[in-house]
Coordinates of C-alpha atoms and ligand atoms in Angstrom, one line a residue:
M1 CA 102.6 138.5 174.2
A2 CA 102.3 139.5 177.9
S3 CA 99.2 140.9 179.4
S4 CA 97.8 142.5 181.7
N5 CA 94.4 143.3 183.5
A6 CA 92.1 146.0 182.5
F7 CA 88.4 146.2 183.1
G8 CA 85.8 149.1 181.5
W9 CA 81.9 148.1 180.5
A10 CA 81.3 146.2 177.1
A11 CA 78.0 145.1 175.2
T12 CA 77.3 141.3 174.6
D13 CA 75.0 141.5 172.4
S14 CA 72.9 143.1 170.0
S15 CA 70.7 144.5 172.8
G16 CA 73.5 147.4 172.9
H17 CA 73.2 147.1 177.2
L18 CA 76.5 147.6 178.4
S19 CA 78.1 146.3 181.5
P20 CA 80.8 145.6 183.8
F21 CA 83.3 144.0 182.2
H22 CA 87.0 142.6 183.2
F23 CA 89.9 141.6 179.9
T24 CA 93.3 141.6 179.2
R25 CA 95.7 144.4 177.7
R26 CA 98.8 143.2 176.2
E27 CA 101.6 145.0 178.2
N28 CA 103.7 147.6 177.4
E29 CA 106.8 147.7 174.0
A30 CA 109.3 149.6 173.5
D31 CA 106.8 152.0 171.2
D32 CA 104.2 151.9 173.3
V33 CA 102.5 154.6 175.1
T34 CA 100.3 153.0 178.1
L35 CA 97.6 156.5 179.5
K36 CA 95.1 156.3 182.3
I37 CA 91.9 157.1 180.5
L38 CA 90.6 160.0 182.4
Y39 CA 87.2 160.9 179.8
C40 CA 86.2 159.0 176.6
G41 CA 83.3 160.9 174.5
V42 CA 80.6 158.4 173.6
C43 CA 80.6 159.2 169.5
H44 CA 77.1 157.5 167.3
S45 CA 79.5 155.0 166.3
D46 CA 79.9 153.9 169.9
L47 CA 75.9 153.3 169.3
H48 CA 76.0 151.9 165.7
T49 CA 78.7 149.0 166.7
V50 CA 77.2 148.1 170.4
K51 CA 73.8 147.6 168.7
N52 CA 75.6 145.9 165.5
D53 CA 74.0 148.1 162.9
W54 CA 77.0 147.8 160.8
G55 CA 76.6 143.5 160.6
F56 CA 80.3 143.7 162.0
T57 CA 80.3 143.9 165.5
T58 CA 81.9 141.0 167.6
Y59 CA 81.1 140.7 171.5
P60 CA 82.4 141.6 174.3
V61 CA 82.9 145.1 172.9
V62 CA 84.3 148.1 174.9
P63 CA 83.1 151.0 173.0
G64 CA 85.4 154.3 172.9
H65 CA 87.2 156.7 170.3
E66 CA 87.5 159.7 172.3
I67 CA 89.8 159.1 175.0
A68 CA 92.0 161.8 176.5
G69 CA 94.1 161.0 179.8
I70 CA 97.3 160.9 181.4
V71 CA 100.7 159.0 180.0
T72 CA 101.8 156.9 182.7
K73 CA 104.3 154.2 181.1
V74 CA 106.6 154.7 177.7
G75 CA 108.4 152.2 176.2
S76 CA 112.0 152.4 175.6
N77 CA 111.6 154.3 171.6
V78 CA 108.8 156.4 173.0
T79 CA 110.6 160.6 171.9
K80 CA 107.6 162.4 171.6
F81 CA 105.6 161.6 175.1
K82 CA 106.6 161.2 178.4
E83 CA 105.1 160.4 182.6
G84 CA 102.3 162.2 182.9
D85 CA 101.7 164.4 179.2
R86 CA 97.9 165.2 178.6
V87 CA 97.0 162.4 175.5
G88 CA 94.6 161.4 173.6
V89 CA 93.6 159.0 171.1
G90 CA 91.3 158.8 168.5
V91 CA 89.7 156.2 165.9
I92 CA 93.0 154.0 165.5
V93 CA 95.3 152.6 167.6
D94 CA 97.8 150.9 164.4
S95 CA 97.8 150.4 160.9
C96 CA 100.2 149.2 158.4
K97 CA 102.9 152.0 158.3
E98 CA 103.7 150.7 155.0
C99 CA 101.0 151.8 152.3
E100 CA 100.4 154.7 150.4
S101 CA 98.1 155.9 152.9
C102 CA 100.3 155.4 155.2
Q103 CA 103.4 157.1 154.1
Q104 CA 101.2 159.9 153.2
D105 CA 99.8 160.5 157.1
L106 CA 96.5 159.3 155.8
E107 CA 96.7 156.0 158.4
S108 CA 92.6 156.3 158.5
Y109 CA 92.5 155.1 154.8
C110 CA 95.2 152.4 155.1
P111 CA 93.4 149.1 153.6
K112 CA 95.0 147.4 157.2
P113 CA 93.5 149.9 160.2
V114 CA 93.6 148.8 163.5
F115 CA 90.3 150.3 164.7
T116 CA 90.4 152.0 168.4
Y117 CA 88.2 148.8 169.8
N118 CA 86.1 146.0 167.5
A119 CA 89.3 145.1 165.9
P120 CA 91.5 142.2 165.7
Y121 CA 94.8 142.6 166.9
K122 CA 98.2 140.7 167.7
G123 CA 95.8 137.9 169.2
T124 CA 93.2 139.1 171.0
R125 CA 91.2 141.8 170.3
T126 CA 91.0 145.5 170.2
Q127 CA 89.0 146.9 173.2
G128 CA 87.7 151.2 173.7
G129 CA 88.4 153.8 175.8
Y130 CA 84.9 153.2 178.5
S131 CA 87.6 151.8 180.7
N132 CA 90.6 152.6 183.0
F133 CA 93.7 152.6 180.6
V134 CA 94.7 151.7 177.0
V135 CA 98.1 150.8 175.3
V136 CA 99.3 152.5 171.9
H137 CA 101.9 152.6 169.1
Q138 CA 103.2 156.4 170.1
R139 CA 102.3 157.3 166.4
Y140 CA 98.8 156.7 167.5
V141 CA 98.5 159.2 170.5
L142 CA 98.0 162.6 170.5
Q143 CA 99.1 165.9 172.8
F144 CA 96.6 167.9 174.0
P145 CA 97.2 171.5 173.2
G146 CA 97.8 173.0 177.5
N147 CA 94.7 175.4 177.3
L148 CA 92.2 172.6 176.6
P149 CA 90.1 170.5 179.0
L150 CA 90.5 167.1 178.6
D151 CA 87.1 166.5 179.2
A152 CA 85.2 168.9 176.3
G153 CA 88.9 167.8 174.6
A154 CA 88.1 164.1 174.4
P155 CA 85.7 164.6 171.5
L156 CA 87.6 166.1 169.1
L157 CA 89.4 163.1 169.0
C158 CA 86.3 161.9 167.1
A159 CA 84.1 164.5 166.4
G160 CA 86.0 166.7 165.4
I161 CA 88.9 165.4 163.4
T162 CA 85.9 164.0 161.0
V163 CA 84.7 167.3 160.0
Y164 CA 87.7 169.0 160.1
S165 CA 89.5 167.2 157.5
P166 CA 86.7 167.5 155.3
M167 CA 86.4 171.5 155.3
K168 CA 90.0 171.2 154.6
Y169 CA 90.2 168.4 151.8
Y170 CA 87.3 169.4 149.7
G171 CA 87.6 173.1 150.5
M172 CA 85.1 174.6 152.4
T173 CA 87.1 176.8 154.2
E174 CA 87.1 179.8 151.7
P175 CA 85.7 183.1 153.9
G176 CA 82.1 184.4 153.6
K177 CA 81.1 180.8 151.7
H178 CA 77.7 179.5 153.6
L179 CA 78.2 176.2 155.2
G180 CA 75.2 173.9 155.6
V181 CA 75.7 171.4 159.0
A182 CA 72.8 168.5 158.4
G183 CA 72.0 166.7 162.1
L184 CA 72.8 168.7 165.2
G185 CA 74.8 165.9 167.5
G186 CA 78.2 165.5 168.2
L187 CA 80.1 165.8 164.9
G188 CA 77.3 168.8 163.3
H189 CA 78.0 170.6 166.7
V190 CA 82.3 171.4 166.1
A191 CA 81.6 171.7 162.4
I192 CA 79.7 174.8 163.3
K193 CA 82.6 176.2 165.2
F194 CA 84.9 175.4 162.9
G195 CA 82.6 177.1 159.9
K196 CA 83.1 179.7 161.8
A197 CA 86.5 179.8 162.7
F198 CA 87.1 179.5 158.5
G199 CA 85.0 182.5 158.4
L200 CA 82.1 181.1 157.4
K201 CA 78.3 181.5 157.4
V202 CA 77.2 178.6 158.8
T203 CA 73.6 177.5 158.8
V204 CA 72.0 174.4 160.9
I205 CA 69.4 171.9 158.7
S206 CA 67.9 170.0 161.6
S207 CA 64.8 167.4 162.5
S208 CA 65.2 168.5 165.8
P209 CA 62.7 172.2 166.2
S210 CA 64.1 172.0 170.0
K211 CA 67.7 172.6 168.7
E212 CA 66.6 175.8 167.1
A213 CA 67.7 178.7 170.2
E214 CA 70.9 176.5 171.2
A215 CA 72.2 176.0 167.8
I216 CA 72.3 180.3 167.3
D217 CA 72.5 182.0 170.7
L218 CA 75.3 178.8 172.5
L219 CA 76.5 177.5 169.3
R220 CA 76.7 180.8 167.2
A221 CA 75.4 179.4 164.0
D222 CA 73.9 181.7 161.7
S223 CA 71.1 180.3 160.7
F224 CA 68.4 177.2 161.7
L225 CA 66.4 175.6 159.2
L226 CA 64.1 173.2 160.3
S227 CA 64.4 170.2 157.6
S228 CA 60.8 169.3 158.0
D229 CA 58.8 172.9 157.4
P230 CA 58.8 172.6 153.0
E231 CA 58.5 176.5 153.2
K232 CA 61.2 177.2 155.1
M233 CA 63.8 174.2 152.8
K234 CA 62.0 175.7 149.6
A235 CA 63.5 179.5 150.4
A236 CA 66.4 177.9 151.0
T237 CA 67.1 176.9 147.7
G238 CA 70.5 177.6 146.2
T239 CA 72.0 179.4 148.6
M240 CA 74.9 176.8 150.4
D241 CA 78.1 177.1 148.9
Y242 CA 78.9 173.5 151.2
I243 CA 76.8 171.0 153.1
I244 CA 78.4 168.2 155.7
D245 CA 75.8 166.0 155.8
T246 CA 76.7 164.1 159.6
I247 CA 73.3 162.3 160.4
S248 CA 73.7 158.9 161.9
A249 CA 70.4 157.2 159.9
V250 CA 68.9 157.0 156.7
H251 CA 67.8 160.3 155.3
S252 CA 66.9 162.3 151.6
L253 CA 69.4 163.6 149.7
V254 CA 67.3 165.3 147.4
S255 CA 66.1 168.1 149.4
L256 CA 69.6 168.5 150.6
F257 CA 70.6 168.7 146.9
G258 CA 68.1 171.8 146.2
L259 CA 69.9 174.0 149.0
L260 CA 73.0 174.0 147.0
K261 CA 74.2 176.3 144.4
L262 CA 75.4 175.7 141.2
N263 CA 78.8 173.5 141.5
G264 CA 78.0 173.1 145.5
K265 CA 79.6 170.3 147.7
L266 CA 78.2 167.7 149.2
V267 CA 79.8 165.8 152.0
T268 CA 78.4 163.1 153.7
V269 CA 80.6 161.6 157.0
G270 CA 77.2 160.2 158.5
L271 CA 77.6 156.5 158.3
P272 CA 73.6 155.2 158.5
S273 CA 73.4 151.8 158.7
K274 CA 71.1 151.5 155.4
P275 CA 72.7 152.9 151.7
L276 CA 71.4 156.0 151.2
Q277 CA 69.7 156.8 147.4
L278 CA 71.5 159.3 145.1
P279 CA 69.1 161.8 143.2
I280 CA 71.5 161.9 139.6
F281 CA 69.0 165.0 138.0
P282 CA 69.6 167.6 140.8
L283 CA 73.7 166.7 140.9
V284 CA 74.2 166.7 137.1
M285 CA 72.1 169.7 136.5
G286 CA 73.3 171.5 139.4
R287 CA 77.1 170.3 138.5
K288 CA 77.0 169.8 142.0
L289 CA 79.9 167.4 143.9
I290 CA 78.9 164.8 146.0
G291 CA 81.7 163.4 148.4
G292 CA 82.8 161.1 151.5
S293 CA 85.4 161.1 154.1
N294 CA 87.0 159.5 157.1
F295 CA 88.0 160.7 159.9
G296 CA 91.6 161.5 159.2
G297 CA 95.3 161.1 160.1
L298 CA 97.4 161.2 162.5
K299 CA 98.9 163.9 161.4
E300 CA 96.2 165.8 160.5
T301 CA 94.7 164.8 163.5
Q302 CA 97.6 167.1 165.6
E303 CA 96.5 170.2 163.6
M304 CA 93.3 170.0 164.0
L305 CA 94.0 169.8 168.0
D306 CA 96.7 172.3 167.2
F307 CA 93.7 174.8 165.5
C308 CA 91.7 173.6 168.8
G309 CA 93.9 175.3 171.1
K310 CA 94.2 178.4 169.0
H311 CA 91.0 179.3 168.9
N312 CA 89.9 177.9 171.8
I313 CA 87.7 174.9 170.0
T314 CA 85.9 172.1 172.4
A315 CA 82.8 170.4 172.3
N316 CA 80.1 171.5 175.0
I317 CA 79.6 168.3 176.5
E318 CA 77.5 166.5 179.3
L319 CA 79.5 165.0 181.1
I320 CA 78.2 161.6 183.2
K321 CA 79.3 158.5 185.5
M322 CA 80.1 155.2 183.6
D323 CA 77.3 154.1 185.6
E324 CA 74.8 156.4 182.7
I325 CA 76.4 155.3 180.0
N326 CA 72.9 153.1 179.0
T327 CA 70.4 156.0 179.5
A328 CA 72.9 158.2 177.3
M329 CA 72.9 155.8 174.4
E330 CA 68.9 155.3 174.6
R331 CA 69.2 159.1 174.2
L332 CA 71.6 159.6 171.8
S333 CA 69.4 156.9 169.8
K334 CA 66.8 159.4 170.0
A335 CA 69.3 163.0 169.0
D336 CA 68.6 164.0 172.5
V337 CA 72.5 164.8 173.1
K338 CA 73.1 168.5 173.8
Y339 CA 76.1 168.0 171.9
R340 CA 78.3 165.2 173.1
F341 CA 78.2 163.1 176.2
V342 CA 81.5 162.5 177.8
I343 CA 81.6 159.7 180.8
D344 CA 84.2 160.9 184.0
V345 CA 85.8 157.3 183.2
A346 CA 88.4 157.9 186.1
N347 CA 85.6 159.1 188.4
S348 CA 83.4 156.6 188.2
L349 CA 84.9 153.0 187.2
S350 CA 86.2 152.0 189.8
S351 CA 82.9 152.8 192.0
S352 CA 80.6 150.4 189.3
N353 CA 80.1 147.3 191.3
I354 CA 83.4 146.0 189.5
Ligands
NAP401 P1 75.0 162.6 166.3 O1 75.3 163.1 168.2 O2 73.5 161.2 167.5 O3 74.5 163.1 165.7 C1 73.5 162.7 165.3 C2 72.3 163.9 164.5 O4 71.7 163.6 162.7 C3 71.7 164.0 165.5 O5 71.3 164.5 166.9 C4 70.2 164.4 164.6 O6 70.6 166.1 164.0 C5 70.6 163.7 163.2 N1 69.6 162.6 162.8 C6 69.6 161.7 163.6 N2 68.6 161.1 163.1 C7 67.6 161.5 162.2 C8 66.8 160.9 161.6 N3 65.9 160.1 161.2 N4 66.2 161.6 160.5 C9 67.3 163.6 160.1 N5 68.2 163.8 161.2 C10 68.9 162.4 162.1 O7 76.1 160.9 165.8 P2 77.4 161.7 166.0 O8 78.1 161.0 166.5 O9 77.4 163.3 165.0 O10 77.1 160.6 164.6 C11 77.0 161.2 163.4 C12 76.8 160.4 162.2 O11 78.6 159.9 161.8 C13 76.9 158.8 162.7 O12 76.5 157.8 161.8 C14 78.4 158.3 163.2 O13 78.5 156.5 162.9 C15 79.3 159.1 162.1 N6 80.5 158.8 162.7 C16 81.1 158.9 161.2 C17 82.6 158.9 161.3 C18 83.5 158.5 160.0 O14 84.8 159.0 159.9 N7 83.1 159.1 158.4 C19 83.5 159.4 162.5 C20 82.6 159.4 163.6 C21 80.9 158.9 163.5 P3 69.3 166.6 164.3 O15 68.3 166.3 166.0 O16 70.2 168.5 164.9 O17 68.1 166.3 163.3
ZN402 ZN1 83.3 158.5 166.4

């Protein structure tokens, strides 16, 4: 297959350190959209991957699956996009298109997904959005609503859809109900915004006392619960209808179950590197439900972007230059981010020693 030169920043071993990297991308074919990457969000999954936390990283790996940019070329079969369109690419760039999941627009649950990076694909490997351009089959490309900025909009492509999809699927949208958001990072802060847009009361459950004021004043949560404060946790026992758990590290579920009412639902989207213990007694005694959820399919991702356009929902971002990525990753590993790093790719990649 023909290919063309690309450049970006890659990790080459499990130190996770990123540095400039040249590689090849496939040529634009009939069903493909090529986009010049302007911005790319920094997801904790990028960090898990460069550190090989999950044990399946193949190096070198260029991370990045919150990609926003401009269409520079379309293949002859492409009807939905044209040059100059403001588009995005999220976690997935291909799937089998034939299985039950793909036929139901649930490509995120296809047994043969092709992830945006760190996946074998057409005789090579996919590489992500910490790079200058990408070529993607049109089915896996999203259109940005005109009113959404591409920098603060980019994180919606993973962080946004990963919390929106379970909230819809598990029915965590009934106005007036009480949602707990565990972990106030990239996913968590967008979950607050969806919760408020759905008319829920939202409480942040956080391990970081420094995030309290902004959770309330800036992100508009109704209340803040410090998970390390036993008295406040006790006082909140049995008060929540739903919890969305976005915590990236191993943590105890028993205290979260305690916050749920009878019939409460806890949905976990975080992907810690080791299994969590499942406390059966509180689950059974309170007829509680625990579920998991992956990022959503393409149709739902477009629906989510349109919803964000309508409700003016974007991420709160710290815009960084490409050569600040290693510092940003270090901060992300310490839960020190407000609330998503986004790389200003187009304005900083070319000046980075390549
Ligand atoms: P993030 O921005 O780093 O946020 C994670 C938050 O978890 C932190 O800000 C922190 O919030 C909390 N946390 C971290 N370490 C903790 C610890 N030891 N104990 C308690 N709380 C801790 O990460 P993210 O990008 O939102 O991603 C969150 C998780 O979701 C990651 O595991 C990621 O891989 C996963 N993910 C899954 C999907 C999917 O499709 N299912 C998609 C995207 C991401 P506080 O400071 O408030 O405690
Ligand atoms: Zn992600």
